[in-house]
Coordinates of C-alpha atoms in Angstrom, one line a residue:
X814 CA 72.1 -22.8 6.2
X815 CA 70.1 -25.7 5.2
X816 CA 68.2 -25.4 8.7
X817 CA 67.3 -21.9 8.1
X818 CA 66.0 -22.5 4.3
X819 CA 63.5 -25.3 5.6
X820 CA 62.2 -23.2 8.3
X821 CA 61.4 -20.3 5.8
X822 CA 59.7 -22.4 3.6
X823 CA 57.3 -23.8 6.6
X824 CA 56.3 -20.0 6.9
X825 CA 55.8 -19.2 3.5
X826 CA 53.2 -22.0 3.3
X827 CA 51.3 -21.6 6.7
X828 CA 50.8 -17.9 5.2
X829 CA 50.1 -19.2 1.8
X830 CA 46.9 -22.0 3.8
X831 CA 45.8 -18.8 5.0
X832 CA 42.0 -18.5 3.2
X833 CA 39.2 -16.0 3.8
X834 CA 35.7 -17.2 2.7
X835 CA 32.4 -14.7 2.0
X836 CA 29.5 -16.0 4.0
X837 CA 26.3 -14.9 3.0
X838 CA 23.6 -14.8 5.6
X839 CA 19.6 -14.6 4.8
X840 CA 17.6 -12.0 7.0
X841 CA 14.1 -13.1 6.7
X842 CA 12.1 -9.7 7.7
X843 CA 9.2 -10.5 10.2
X844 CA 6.7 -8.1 8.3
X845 CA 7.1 -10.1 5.3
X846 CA 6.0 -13.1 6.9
X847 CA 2.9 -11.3 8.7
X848 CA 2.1 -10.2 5.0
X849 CA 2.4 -13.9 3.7
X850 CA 0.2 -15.0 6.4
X851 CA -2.8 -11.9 5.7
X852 CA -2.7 -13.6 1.9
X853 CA -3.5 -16.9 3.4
X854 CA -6.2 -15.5 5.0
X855 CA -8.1 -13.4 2.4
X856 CA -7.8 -17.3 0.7
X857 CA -9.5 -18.3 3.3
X858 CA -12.1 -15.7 3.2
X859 CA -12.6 -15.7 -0.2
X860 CA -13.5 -18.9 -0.5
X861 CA -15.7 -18.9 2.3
X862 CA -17.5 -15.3 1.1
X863 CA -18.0 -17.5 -2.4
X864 CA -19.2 -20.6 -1.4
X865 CA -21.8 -18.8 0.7
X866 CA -25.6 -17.3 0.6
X867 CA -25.2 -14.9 3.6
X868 CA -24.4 -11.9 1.4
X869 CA -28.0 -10.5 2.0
X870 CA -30.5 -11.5 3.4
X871 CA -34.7 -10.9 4.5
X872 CA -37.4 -12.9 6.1
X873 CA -37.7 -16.2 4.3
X874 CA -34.8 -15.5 1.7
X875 CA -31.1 -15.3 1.3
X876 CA -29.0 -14.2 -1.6
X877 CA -25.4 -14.9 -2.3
X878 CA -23.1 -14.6 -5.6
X879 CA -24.0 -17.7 -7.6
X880 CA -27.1 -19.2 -5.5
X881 CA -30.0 -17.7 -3.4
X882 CA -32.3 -19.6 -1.0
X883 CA -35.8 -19.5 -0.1
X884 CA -36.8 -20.9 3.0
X885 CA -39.8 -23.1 4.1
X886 CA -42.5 -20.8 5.3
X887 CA -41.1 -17.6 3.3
X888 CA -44.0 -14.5 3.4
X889 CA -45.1 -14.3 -0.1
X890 CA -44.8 -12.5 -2.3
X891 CA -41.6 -13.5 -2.8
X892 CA -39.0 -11.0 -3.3
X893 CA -37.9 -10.1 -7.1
X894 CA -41.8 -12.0 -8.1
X895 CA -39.6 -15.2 -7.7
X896 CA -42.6 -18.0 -8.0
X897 CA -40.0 -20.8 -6.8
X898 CA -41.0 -23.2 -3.8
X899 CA -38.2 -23.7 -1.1
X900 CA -34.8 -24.4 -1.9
X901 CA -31.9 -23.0 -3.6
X902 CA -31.4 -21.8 -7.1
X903 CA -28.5 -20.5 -9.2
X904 CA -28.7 -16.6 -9.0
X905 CA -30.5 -14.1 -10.4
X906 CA -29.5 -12.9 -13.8
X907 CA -28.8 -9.8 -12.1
X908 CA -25.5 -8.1 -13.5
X909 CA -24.1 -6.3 -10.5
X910 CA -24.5 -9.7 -8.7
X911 CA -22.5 -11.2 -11.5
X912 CA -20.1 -8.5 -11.6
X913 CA -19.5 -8.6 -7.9
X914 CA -19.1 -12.5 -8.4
X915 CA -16.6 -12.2 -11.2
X916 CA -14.9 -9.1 -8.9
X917 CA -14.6 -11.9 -6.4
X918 CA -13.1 -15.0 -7.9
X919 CA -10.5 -12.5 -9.4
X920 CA -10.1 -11.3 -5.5
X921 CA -9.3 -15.0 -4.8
X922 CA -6.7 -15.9 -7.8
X923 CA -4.6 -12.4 -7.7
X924 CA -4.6 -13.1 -3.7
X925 CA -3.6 -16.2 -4.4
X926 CA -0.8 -14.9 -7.1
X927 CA 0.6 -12.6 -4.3
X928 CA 0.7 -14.9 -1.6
X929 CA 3.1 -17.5 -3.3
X930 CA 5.4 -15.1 -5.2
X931 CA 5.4 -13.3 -1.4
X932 CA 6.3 -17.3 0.1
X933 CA 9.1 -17.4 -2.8
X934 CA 10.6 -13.8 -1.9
X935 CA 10.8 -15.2 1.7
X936 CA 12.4 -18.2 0.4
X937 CA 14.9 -16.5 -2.4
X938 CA 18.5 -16.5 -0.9
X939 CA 19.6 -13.9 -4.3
X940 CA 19.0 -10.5 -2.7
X941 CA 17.7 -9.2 -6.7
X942 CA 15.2 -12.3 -6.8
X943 CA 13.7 -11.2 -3.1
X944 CA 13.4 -7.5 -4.3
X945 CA 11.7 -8.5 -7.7
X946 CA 8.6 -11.5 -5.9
X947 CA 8.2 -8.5 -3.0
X948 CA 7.5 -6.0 -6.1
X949 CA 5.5 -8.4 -8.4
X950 CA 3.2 -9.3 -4.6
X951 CA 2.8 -6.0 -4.0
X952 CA 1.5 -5.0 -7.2
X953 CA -0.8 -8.2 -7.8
X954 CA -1.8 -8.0 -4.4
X955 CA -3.2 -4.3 -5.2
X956 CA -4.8 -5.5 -7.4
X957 CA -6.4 -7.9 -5.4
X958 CA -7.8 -4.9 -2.8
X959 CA -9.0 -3.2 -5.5
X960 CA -11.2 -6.1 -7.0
X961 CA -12.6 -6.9 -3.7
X962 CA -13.4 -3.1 -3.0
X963 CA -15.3 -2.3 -6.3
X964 CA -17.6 -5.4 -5.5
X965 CA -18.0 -4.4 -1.8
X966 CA -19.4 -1.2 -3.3
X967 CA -21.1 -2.7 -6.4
X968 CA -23.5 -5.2 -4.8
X969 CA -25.2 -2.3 -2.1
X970 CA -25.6 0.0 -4.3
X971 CA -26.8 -1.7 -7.8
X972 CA -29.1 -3.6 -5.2
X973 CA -30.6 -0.4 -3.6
X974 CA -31.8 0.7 -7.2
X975 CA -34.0 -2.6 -7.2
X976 CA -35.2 -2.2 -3.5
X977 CA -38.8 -1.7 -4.4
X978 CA -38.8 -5.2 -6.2
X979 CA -37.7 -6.5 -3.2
X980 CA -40.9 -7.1 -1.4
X981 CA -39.7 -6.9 1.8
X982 CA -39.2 -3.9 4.3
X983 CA -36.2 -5.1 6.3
X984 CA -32.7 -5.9 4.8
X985 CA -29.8 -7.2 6.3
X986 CA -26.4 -8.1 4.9
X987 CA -25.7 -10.8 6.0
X988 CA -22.0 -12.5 7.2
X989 CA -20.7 -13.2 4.1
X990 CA -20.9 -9.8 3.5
X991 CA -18.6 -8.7 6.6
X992 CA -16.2 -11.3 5.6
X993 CA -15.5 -9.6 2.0
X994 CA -14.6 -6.4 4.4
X995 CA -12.4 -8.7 6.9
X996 CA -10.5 -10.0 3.4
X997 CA -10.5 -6.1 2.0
X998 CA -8.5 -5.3 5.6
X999 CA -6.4 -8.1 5.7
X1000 CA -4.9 -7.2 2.0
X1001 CA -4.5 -3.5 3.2
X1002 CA -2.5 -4.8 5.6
X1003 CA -0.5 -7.0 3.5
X1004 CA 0.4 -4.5 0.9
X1005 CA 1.1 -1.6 3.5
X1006 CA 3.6 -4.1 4.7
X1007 CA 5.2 -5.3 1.9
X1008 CA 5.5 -1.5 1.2
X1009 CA 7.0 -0.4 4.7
X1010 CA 9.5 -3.2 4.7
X1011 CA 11.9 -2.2 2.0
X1012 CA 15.3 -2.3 3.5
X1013 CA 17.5 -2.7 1.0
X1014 CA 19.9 -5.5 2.3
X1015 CA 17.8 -8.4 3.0
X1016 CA 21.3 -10.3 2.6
X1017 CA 24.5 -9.5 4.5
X1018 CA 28.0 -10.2 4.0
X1019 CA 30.3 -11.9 6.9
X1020 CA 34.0 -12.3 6.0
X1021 CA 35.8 -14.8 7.6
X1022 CA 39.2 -16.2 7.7
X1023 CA 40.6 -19.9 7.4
X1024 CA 44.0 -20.9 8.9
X1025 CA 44.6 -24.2 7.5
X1026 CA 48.1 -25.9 8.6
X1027 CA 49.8 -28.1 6.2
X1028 CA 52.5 -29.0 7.9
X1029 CA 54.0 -31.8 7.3
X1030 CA 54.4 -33.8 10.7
X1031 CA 56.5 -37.1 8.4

């Protein structure tokens, strides 16, 4: 009787050490990561379309957003009557250039907003935190697009309307230019992603079960 007692209460607790533990597991979506790598690039290219004077350019001069150049040996007269010898000067107190400066930098810091809430999202194991950095990166990041578009717009045409100051029959813009467009395309592309990859568990849930024995072996 005694045996039989002992042998039941064994069972009881090897049923009892029984456990089963929740694992969660992260899913890090691959289109999120191409979209946190597009933000690093318009950085990239922002900073490069600012810092240089290749927005537009003629024989003997070249304009950017805060300075414009005039070369050694530029045909005079010089566009916009500028009476300058060579070198570079801060820009002209034109306001679309200005505008399209201002448009620019705010390109560059909403980017730059997007891109690190996106890096957080992709490093948030809470699946409510992801969803809210994805939805806050999307909508600065439109944002972003948008500035960069109106001055992509802004400076061509506001500088068309002064053409005939320009004293020179040839324009080009120059690479500076382009790379405002490449920037414009690669934060497309980052918000159509962040858009298209909205699957809803970006966390899952794994059961799994725990056998301990506490047997005593004395």
């Amino acid at each position: 009787m005694g045996k039989s007692f002992v042998l039941f209460e064994r069972q009881s607790k090897k049923k009892m050490a029984q456990t089963t533990t929740i694992e969660t597991v992260t899913i890090v979506r691959p289109l999120k990561v191409i979209a946190f790598i597009c933000g690093l690039i318009v950085i990239i290219l922002m900073i490069m379309g600012l810092a240089s004077t290749d927005w537009l350019m003629a024989a003997g001069w070249r304009q950017g957003l805060f300075l414009h150049c005039i070369e050694e040996g530029a045909k005079h007269p010089l566009p916009f009557n500028m009476q300058e010898p060579p070198g570079c000067y801060q820009s002209r107190d034109a306001t679309y250039i200005r505008t399209a400066a201002a448009l620019c930098v705010i390109t560059l810091l909403t980017d730059l907003v997007a891109t690190i809430l996106t890096g957080l999202g992709l490093r948030s194991k809470d699946h409510h935190t992801k969803f809210k950095y994805y939805r806050f990166a999307v909508i600065v990041m439109a944002l972003a697009l948008v500035s960069i578009i109106l001055a992509l717009i802004i400076y061509p045409v506001c500088f068309a309307a002064e053409l005939n100051l320009g004293n020179r029959t040839v324009w080009e813009f120059g690479w500076a230019y382009g790379v405002g467009w490449g920037a414009a395309i690669f934060l497309f592309g980052g918000v159509i992603l962040l858009l298209c990859d909205k699957e809803s568990e970006e966390i899952y849930y794994k059961e799994r079960k725990i056998v301990q024995d506490n047997d005593s072996r004395a």
